[in-house]
Coordinates of C-alpha atoms in Angstrom, one line a residue:
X1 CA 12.0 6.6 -10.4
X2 CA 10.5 4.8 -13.6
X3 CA 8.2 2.3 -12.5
X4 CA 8.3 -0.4 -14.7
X5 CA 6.5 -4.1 -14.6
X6 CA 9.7 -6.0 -14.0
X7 CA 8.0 -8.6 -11.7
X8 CA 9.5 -11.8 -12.7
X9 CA 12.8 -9.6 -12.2
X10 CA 11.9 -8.9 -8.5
X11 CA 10.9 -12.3 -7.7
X12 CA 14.3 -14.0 -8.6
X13 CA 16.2 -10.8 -7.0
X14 CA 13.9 -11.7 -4.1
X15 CA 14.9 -15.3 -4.2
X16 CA 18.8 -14.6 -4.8
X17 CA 19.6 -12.2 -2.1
X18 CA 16.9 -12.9 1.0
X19 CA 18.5 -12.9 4.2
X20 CA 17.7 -12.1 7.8
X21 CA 17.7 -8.4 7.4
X22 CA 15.7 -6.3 10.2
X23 CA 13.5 -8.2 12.7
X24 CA 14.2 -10.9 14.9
X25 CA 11.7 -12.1 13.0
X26 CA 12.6 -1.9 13.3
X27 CA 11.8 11.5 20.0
X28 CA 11.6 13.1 23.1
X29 CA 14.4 15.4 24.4
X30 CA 17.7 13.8 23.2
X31 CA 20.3 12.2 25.3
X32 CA 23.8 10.7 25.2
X33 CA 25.4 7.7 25.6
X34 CA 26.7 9.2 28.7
X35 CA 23.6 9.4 30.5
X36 CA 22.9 6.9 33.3
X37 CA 19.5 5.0 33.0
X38 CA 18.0 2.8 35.4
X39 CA 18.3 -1.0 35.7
X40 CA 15.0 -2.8 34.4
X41 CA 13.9 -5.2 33.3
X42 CA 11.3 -3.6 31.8
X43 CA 8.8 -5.5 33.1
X44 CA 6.0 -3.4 31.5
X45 CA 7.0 -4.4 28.1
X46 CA 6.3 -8.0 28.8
X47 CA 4.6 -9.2 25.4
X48 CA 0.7 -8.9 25.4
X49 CA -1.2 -11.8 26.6
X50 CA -2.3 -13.8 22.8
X51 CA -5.9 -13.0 22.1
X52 CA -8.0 -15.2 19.9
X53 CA -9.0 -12.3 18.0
X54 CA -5.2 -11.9 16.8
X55 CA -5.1 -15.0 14.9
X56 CA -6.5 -15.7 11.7
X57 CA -8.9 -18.4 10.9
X58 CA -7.7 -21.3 9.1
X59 CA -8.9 -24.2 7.3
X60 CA -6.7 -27.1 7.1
X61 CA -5.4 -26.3 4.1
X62 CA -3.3 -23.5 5.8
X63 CA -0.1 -24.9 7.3
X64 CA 1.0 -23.3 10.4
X65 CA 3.9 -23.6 12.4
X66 CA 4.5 -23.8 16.4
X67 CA 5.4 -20.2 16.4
X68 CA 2.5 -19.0 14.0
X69 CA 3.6 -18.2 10.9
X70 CA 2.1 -19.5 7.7
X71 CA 4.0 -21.2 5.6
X72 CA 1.5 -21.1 2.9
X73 CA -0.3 -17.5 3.3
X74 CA -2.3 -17.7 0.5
X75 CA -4.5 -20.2 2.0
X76 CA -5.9 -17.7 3.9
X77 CA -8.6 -16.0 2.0
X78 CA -10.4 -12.9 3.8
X79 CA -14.2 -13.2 4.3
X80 CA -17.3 -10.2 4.0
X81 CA -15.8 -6.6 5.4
X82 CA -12.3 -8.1 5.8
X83 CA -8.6 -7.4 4.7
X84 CA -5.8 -9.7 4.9
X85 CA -2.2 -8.3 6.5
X86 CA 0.8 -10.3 5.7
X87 CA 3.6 -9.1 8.2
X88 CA 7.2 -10.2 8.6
X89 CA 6.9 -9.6 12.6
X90 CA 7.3 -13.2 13.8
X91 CA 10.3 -12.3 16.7
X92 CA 9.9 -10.5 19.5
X93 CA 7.8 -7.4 18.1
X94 CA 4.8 -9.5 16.4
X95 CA 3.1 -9.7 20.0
X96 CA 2.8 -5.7 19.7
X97 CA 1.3 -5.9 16.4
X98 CA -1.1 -8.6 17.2
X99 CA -2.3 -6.1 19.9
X100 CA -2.0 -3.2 17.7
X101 CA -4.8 -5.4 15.2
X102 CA -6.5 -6.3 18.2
X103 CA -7.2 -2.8 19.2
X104 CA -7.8 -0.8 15.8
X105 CA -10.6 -4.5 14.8
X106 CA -12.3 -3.0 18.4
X107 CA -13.0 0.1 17.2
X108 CA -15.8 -1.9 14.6
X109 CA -13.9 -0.3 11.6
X110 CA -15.8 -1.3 8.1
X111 CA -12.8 -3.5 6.8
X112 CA -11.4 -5.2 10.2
X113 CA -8.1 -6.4 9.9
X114 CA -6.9 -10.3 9.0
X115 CA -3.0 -11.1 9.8
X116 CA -1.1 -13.5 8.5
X117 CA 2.7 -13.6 9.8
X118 CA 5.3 -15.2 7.4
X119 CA 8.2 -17.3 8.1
X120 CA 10.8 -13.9 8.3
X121 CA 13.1 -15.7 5.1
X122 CA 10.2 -16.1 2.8
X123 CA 8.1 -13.2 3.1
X124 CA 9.3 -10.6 0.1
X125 CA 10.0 -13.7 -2.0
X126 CA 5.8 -15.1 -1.4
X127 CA 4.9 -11.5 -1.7
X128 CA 6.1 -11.1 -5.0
X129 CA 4.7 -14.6 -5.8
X130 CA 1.0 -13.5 -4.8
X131 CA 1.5 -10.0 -6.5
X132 CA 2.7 -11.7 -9.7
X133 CA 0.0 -13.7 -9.5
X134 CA -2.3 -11.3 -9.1
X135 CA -3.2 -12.4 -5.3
X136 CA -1.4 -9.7 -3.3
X137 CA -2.9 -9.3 0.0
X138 CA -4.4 -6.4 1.2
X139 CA -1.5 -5.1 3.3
X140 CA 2.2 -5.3 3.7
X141 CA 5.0 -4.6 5.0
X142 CA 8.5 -3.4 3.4
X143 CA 11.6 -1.8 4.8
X144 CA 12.7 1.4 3.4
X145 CA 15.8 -0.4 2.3
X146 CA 13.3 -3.0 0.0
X147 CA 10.8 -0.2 -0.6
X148 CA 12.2 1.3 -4.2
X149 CA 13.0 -1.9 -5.1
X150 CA 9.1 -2.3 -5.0
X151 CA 8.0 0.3 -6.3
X152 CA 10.2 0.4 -9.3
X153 CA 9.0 -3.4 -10.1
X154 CA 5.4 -2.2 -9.8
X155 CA 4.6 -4.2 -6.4
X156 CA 3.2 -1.9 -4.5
X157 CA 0.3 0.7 -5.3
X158 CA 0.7 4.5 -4.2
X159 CA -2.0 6.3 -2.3
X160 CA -3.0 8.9 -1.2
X161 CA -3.7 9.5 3.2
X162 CA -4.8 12.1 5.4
X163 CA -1.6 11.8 7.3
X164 CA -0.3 15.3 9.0
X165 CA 3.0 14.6 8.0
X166 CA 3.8 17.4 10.5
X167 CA 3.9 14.3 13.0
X168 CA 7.0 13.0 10.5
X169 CA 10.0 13.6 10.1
X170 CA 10.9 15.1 6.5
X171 CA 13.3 12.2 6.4
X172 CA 10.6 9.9 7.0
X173 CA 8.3 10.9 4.4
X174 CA 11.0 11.2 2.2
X175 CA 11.9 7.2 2.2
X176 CA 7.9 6.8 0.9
X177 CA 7.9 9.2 -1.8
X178 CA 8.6 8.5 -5.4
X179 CA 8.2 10.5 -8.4
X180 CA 5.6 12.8 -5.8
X181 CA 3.4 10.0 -5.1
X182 CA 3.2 8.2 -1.3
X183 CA 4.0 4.7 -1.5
X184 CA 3.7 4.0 1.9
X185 CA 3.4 4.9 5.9
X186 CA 6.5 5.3 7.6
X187 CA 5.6 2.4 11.2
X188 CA 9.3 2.9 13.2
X189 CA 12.8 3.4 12.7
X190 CA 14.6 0.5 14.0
X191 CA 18.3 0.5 15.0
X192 CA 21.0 -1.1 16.2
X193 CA 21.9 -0.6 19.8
X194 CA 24.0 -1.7 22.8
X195 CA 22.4 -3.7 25.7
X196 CA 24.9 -4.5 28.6
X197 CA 24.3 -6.9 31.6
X198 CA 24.4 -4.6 34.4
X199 CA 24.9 -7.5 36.7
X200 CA 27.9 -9.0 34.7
X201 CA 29.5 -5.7 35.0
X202 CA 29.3 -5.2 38.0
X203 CA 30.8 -8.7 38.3
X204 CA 33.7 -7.2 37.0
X205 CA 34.3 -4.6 39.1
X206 CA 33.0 -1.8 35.7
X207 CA 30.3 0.3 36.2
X208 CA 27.4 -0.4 33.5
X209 CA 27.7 2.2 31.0
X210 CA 29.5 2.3 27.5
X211 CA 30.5 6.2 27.9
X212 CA 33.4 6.0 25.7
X213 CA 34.1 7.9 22.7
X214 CA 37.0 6.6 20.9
X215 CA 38.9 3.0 19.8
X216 CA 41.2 2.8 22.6
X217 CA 38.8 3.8 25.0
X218 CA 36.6 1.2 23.8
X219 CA 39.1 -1.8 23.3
X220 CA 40.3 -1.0 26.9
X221 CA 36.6 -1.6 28.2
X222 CA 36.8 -4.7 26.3
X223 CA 40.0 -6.0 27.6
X224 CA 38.9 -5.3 31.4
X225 CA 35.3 -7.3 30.9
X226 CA 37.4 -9.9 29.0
X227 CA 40.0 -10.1 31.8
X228 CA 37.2 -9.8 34.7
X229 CA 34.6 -12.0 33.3
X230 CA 33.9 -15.5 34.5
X231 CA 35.2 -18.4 32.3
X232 CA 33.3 -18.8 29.0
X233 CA 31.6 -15.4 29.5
X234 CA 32.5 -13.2 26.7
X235 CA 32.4 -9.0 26.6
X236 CA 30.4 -8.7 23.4
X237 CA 27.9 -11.4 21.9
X238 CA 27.8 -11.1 18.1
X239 CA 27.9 -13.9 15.0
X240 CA 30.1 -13.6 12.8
X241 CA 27.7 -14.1 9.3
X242 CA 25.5 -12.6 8.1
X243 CA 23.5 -9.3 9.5
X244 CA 25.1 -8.2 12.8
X245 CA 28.5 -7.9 11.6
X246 CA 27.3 -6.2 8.6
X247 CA 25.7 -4.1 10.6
X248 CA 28.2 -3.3 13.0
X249 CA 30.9 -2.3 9.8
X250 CA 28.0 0.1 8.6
X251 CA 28.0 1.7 11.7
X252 CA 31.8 1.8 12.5
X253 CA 32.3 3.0 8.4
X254 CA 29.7 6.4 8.7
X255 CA 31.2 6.9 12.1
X256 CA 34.3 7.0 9.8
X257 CA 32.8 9.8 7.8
X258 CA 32.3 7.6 5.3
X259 CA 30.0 8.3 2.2
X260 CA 27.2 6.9 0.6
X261 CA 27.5 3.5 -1.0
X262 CA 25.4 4.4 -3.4
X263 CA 24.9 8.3 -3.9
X264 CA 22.0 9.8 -5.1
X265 CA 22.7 9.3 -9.0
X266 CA 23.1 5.9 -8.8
X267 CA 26.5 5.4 -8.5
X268 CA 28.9 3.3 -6.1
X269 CA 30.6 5.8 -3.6
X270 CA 32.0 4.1 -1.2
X271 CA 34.9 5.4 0.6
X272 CA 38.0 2.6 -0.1
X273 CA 39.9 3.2 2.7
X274 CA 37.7 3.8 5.3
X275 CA 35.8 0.8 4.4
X276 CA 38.9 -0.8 4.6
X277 CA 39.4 0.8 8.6
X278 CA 36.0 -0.6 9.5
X279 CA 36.7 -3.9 8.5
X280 CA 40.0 -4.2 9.9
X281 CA 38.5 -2.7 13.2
X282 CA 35.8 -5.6 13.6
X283 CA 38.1 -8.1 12.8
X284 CA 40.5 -7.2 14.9
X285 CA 37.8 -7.7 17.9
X286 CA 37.1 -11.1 16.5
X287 CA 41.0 -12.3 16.5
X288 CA 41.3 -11.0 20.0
X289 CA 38.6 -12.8 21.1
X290 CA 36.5 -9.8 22.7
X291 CA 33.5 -11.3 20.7
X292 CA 31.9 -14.8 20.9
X293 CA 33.9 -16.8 18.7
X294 CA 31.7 -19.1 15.3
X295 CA 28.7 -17.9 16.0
X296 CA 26.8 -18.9 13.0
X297 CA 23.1 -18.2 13.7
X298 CA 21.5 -14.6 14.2
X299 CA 19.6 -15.9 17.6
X300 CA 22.7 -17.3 18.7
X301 CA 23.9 -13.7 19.6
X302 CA 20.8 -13.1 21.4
X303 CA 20.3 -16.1 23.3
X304 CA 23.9 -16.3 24.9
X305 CA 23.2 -12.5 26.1
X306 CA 19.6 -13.7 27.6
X307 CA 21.7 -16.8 29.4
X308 CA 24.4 -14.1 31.0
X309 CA 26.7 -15.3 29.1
X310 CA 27.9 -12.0 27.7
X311 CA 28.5 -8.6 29.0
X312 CA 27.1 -7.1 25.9
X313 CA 25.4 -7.3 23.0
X314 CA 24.8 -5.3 19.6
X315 CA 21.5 -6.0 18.2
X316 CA 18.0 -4.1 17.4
X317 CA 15.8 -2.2 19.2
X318 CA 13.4 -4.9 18.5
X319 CA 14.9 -6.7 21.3
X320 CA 13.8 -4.5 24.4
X321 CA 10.5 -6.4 25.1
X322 CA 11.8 -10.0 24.4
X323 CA 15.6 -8.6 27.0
X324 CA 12.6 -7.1 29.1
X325 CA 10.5 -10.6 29.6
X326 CA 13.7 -12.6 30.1
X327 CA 13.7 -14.2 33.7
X328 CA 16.8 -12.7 35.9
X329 CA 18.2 -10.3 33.2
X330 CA 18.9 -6.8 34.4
X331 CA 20.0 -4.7 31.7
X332 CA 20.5 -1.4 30.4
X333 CA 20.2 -0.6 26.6
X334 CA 22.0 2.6 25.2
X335 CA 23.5 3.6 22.0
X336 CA 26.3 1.7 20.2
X337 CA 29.4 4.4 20.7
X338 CA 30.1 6.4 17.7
X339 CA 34.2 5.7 18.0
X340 CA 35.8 8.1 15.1
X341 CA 34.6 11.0 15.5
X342 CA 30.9 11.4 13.7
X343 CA 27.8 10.0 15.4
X344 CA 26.0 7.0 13.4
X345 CA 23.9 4.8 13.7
X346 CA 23.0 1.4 11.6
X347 CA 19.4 1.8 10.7
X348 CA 16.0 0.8 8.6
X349 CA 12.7 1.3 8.7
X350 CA 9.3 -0.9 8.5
X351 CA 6.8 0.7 6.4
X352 CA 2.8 -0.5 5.8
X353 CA 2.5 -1.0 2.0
X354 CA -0.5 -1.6 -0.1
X355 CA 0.7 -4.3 -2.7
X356 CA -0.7 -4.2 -5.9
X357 CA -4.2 -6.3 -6.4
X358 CA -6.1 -5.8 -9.4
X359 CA -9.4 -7.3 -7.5
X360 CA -9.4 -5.3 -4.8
X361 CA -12.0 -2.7 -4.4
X362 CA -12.2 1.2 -4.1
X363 CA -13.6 0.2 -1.0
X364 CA -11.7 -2.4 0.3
X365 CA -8.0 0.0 -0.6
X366 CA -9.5 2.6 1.3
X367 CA -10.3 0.1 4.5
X368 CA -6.5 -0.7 4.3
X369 CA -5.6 3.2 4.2
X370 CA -7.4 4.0 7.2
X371 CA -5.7 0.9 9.2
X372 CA -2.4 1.9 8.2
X373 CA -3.0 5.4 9.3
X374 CA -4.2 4.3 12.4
X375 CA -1.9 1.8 13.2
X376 CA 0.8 4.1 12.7
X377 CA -0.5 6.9 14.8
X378 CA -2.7 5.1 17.7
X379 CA -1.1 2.2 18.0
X380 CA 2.5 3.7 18.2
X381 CA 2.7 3.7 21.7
X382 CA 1.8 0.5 21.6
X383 CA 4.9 -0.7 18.9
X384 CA 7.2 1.3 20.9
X385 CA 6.4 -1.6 23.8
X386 CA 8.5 -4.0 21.6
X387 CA 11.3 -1.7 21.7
X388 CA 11.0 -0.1 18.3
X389 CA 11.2 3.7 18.0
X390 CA 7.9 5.0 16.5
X391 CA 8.4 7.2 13.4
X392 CA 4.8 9.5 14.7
X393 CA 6.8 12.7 16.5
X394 CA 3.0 12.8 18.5
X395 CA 4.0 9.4 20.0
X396 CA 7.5 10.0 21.0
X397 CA 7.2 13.1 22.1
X398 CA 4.4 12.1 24.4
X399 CA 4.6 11.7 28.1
X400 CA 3.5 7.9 27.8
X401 CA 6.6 7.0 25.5
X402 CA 8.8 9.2 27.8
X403 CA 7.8 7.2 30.7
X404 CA 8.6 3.8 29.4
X405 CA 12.4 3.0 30.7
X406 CA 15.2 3.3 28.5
X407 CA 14.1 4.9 25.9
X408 CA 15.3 8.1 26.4
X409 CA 18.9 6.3 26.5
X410 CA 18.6 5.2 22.5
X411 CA 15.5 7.2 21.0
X412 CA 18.7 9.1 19.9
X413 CA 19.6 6.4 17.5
X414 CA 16.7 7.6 15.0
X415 CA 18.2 11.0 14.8
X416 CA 21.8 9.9 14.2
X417 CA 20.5 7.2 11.7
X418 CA 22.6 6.0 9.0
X419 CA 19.7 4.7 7.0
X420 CA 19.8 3.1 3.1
X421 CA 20.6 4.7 0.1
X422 CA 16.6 5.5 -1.7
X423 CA 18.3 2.9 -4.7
X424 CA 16.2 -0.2 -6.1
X425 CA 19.7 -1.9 -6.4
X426 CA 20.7 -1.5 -2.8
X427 CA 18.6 -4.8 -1.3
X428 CA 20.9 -6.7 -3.9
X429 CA 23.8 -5.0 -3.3
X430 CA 23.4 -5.2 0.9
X431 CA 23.7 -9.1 0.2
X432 CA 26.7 -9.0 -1.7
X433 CA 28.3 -7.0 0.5
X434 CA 27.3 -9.1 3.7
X435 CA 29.0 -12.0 1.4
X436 CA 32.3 -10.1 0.9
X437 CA 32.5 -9.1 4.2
X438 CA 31.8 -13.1 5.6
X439 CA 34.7 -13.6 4.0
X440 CA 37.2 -11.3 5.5
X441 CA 35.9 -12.1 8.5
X442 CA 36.6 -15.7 8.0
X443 CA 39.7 -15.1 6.8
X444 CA 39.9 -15.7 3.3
X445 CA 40.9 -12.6 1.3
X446 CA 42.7 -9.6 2.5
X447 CA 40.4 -6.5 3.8
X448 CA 41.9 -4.1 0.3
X449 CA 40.5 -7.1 -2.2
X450 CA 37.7 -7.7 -0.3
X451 CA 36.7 -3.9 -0.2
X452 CA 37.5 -3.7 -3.8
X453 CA 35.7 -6.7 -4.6
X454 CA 33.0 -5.1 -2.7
X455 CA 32.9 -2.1 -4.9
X456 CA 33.0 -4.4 -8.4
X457 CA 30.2 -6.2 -7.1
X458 CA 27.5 -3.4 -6.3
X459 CA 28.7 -1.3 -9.5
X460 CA 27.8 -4.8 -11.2
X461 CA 24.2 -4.7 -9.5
X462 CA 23.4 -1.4 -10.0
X463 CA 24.7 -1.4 -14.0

């Protein structure tokens, strides 16, 4: 990839296409969506108890909000032996990573660690702000889907580690590497997932499990919840803007068989008509009310699962801890079913960058190396508490992570991941498509010129 200085460029692509994209704020012996996992509430993922130690110190020029994230990170200036981490985990995983700081600045490391969480909406956009500026902090955070965008705009620095990437997955190393050069350290896949209220189904006479493995199957399961259910209790929670939907239709479309959106010369290769099938099959769930009807808001989705007000729910693996701390919720998560015939999953990943700082030290980029490595090896069991599924092999294939319910009923997911195309137009291109599909779902254009729309579109923002 040719790396070019296109940073004013990245800022306004930044600004033009931000949306809510992978954080509520995301491998042992595999299983199957078949397999019957215990009721929990996972009471051992309860978020950590907040340490002062977590939180940075402010003057009152910083303004923080009630949930604390900085609205104005670069404010925050690190002091003698420290680094400053800007992170995008301000839902239910930033508790894990406040712990994961906490534990790796107790080891006395040279450099300890500084973070800064950022309103979710304005992080890449503030990044690109301080790196233009010349002010990029120490140590970020990008998703694979972001990351060439990136690196091609000359935003983040490659590096070098002493990473055994042994303990990755070729895959994973693969979304970090550019031209030969590491760009960053794979932290977690993150996926989308089924959680089910055990006690609702039971309600309706079902027994809690989503072992089916085609349309019909499914829409019958559907019908029965939505039949069974109390009034204004729905069988699947999901909004209808936005990211779940989106990420729903990527899942149903590479269950399809479907092929790359964008294949690895560049070019749009979507498959038309399955595209089409995926769209027509979510909608169809919405016009038959099996989902929550207007939802508008990606917490909404959430939130009516957390009140029992919905059977199910299709959201991240993010959501495990935050499900897990929720007073008189007995769940069970488990893979979305793969419906047509190939198993997929909707997937991204959150890597730890080094953006680009021409006053940072030798030093000072090594201290941030050495976090980064640590973080993503030491404190994985640790991230895998929020829910996420760690990208070290040494983590999820240890006894610890095994132990921890549920897992073993989606740590699948990662291996049947549907992840990004490795493009620097895709981040664009994901918003545009999350805006042609809003409005099929809304009913204003017919699913063929809204897929074909769709195709214009990205073939426009990748030329």
């Amino acid at each position: 990839m040719k790396k070019c200085k296109k940073l004013t460029a990245l800022l306004m692509a930044s600004i033009m296409g931000l949306s809510l994209f992978g954080c509520s704020s995301g491998k042992d012996a595999p299983t199957t969506a078949t397999s019957q996992a215990p009721e929990t509430k996972a009471p051992e993922t309860k978020a950590p108890e907040a340490s002062a130690t977590a939180a940075p110190e402010t003057t009152e020029a910083a303004d923080v909000n009630g949930d604390g994230t900085v609205n104005n990170p670069e404010k925050i200036v690190a002091g003698e032996h420290e680094l400053i981490f800007w992170s995008l985990f301000s839902g239910g995983d930033g508790d894990w990573m406040d712990k994961i700081i906490n534990d790796y600045n107790a080891t006395n490391p040279e450099y300890k660690i500084v973070p800064v969480k950022l309103v979710w909406a304005d992080y890449y956009t503030k990044l690109m702000t301080a790196v233009a500026a010349g002010k990029g902090p120490d140590i970020g955070v990008s998703h694979v889907s972001k990351l060439p965008e990136l690196v091609a705009n000359g935003a983040v620095q490659s590096f070098e580690t002493n990473l055994d990437w042994s303990e990755y997955t070729e895959g994973a190393r693969n979304t970090v590497t550019f031209d030969g050069e590491v760009y960053g350290v794979p932290l977690d896949t993150h996926c989308l997932i089924a959680y089910l209220n055990t006690d609702l189904f039971k309600e309706a006479g079902i027994e809690p499990d989503l072992s089916v493995n085609t349309e019909d199957d499914f829409v019958a399961l559907l019908k029965q919840l939505k039949e069974k259910l109390p009034e204004g209790t729905y069988p699947l929670a999901m909004d209808k803007i936005q990211d779940y939907p989106f990420r729903y239709w990527w899942q149903v479309y590479y269950s399809m068989g479907g092929t790359d959106v964008i294949d690895a010369d560049g070019k749009v290769a979507i498959d038309r008509d399955k595209a089409i099938k995926a769209a027509e099959f979510i909608k169809m769930l919405f016009d038959e009310e099996y989902i929550t009807p207007n939802l508008t808001t990606t917490e909404e989705q959430d939130k009516i699962f957390q009140a029992g007000k919905a059977a199910m729910v299709f959201t991240g693996t993010w959501c495990v801890g935050k499900f897990g701390a929720t007073d008189g919720l007995n769940f069970k998560a488990t893979l979305v079913p793969s419906l047509f015939g190939t198993e997929s999953a909707w997937a991204d990943s959150h890597v730890f960058t080094i953006p680009v700082n021409p006053g940072r030290t030798p030093e000072e980029t090594q201290g941030a190396i050495d976090f980064i490595t640590w973080a993503s090896k030491n404190g994985g069991l640790t991230w895998a508490e929020s829910g996420q599924i760690p990208s070290n092999l040494t983590v999820t294939q240890s006894d610890a992570f095994k132990a921890l319910p549920q897992r073993s009923e989606y740590v699948r997911a990662a291996q049947i991941a549907a992840y990004p195309p490795q493009s620097e137009s895709f981040y664009t291109a994901r918003a545009d498509m999350i805006e042609k599909l809003d409005s099929y779902w809304n009913g204003d254009v017919s699913a063929e010129d809204m897929v074909d729309d769709m195709i214009a579109t990205i073939r426009a923002d990748i030329e």
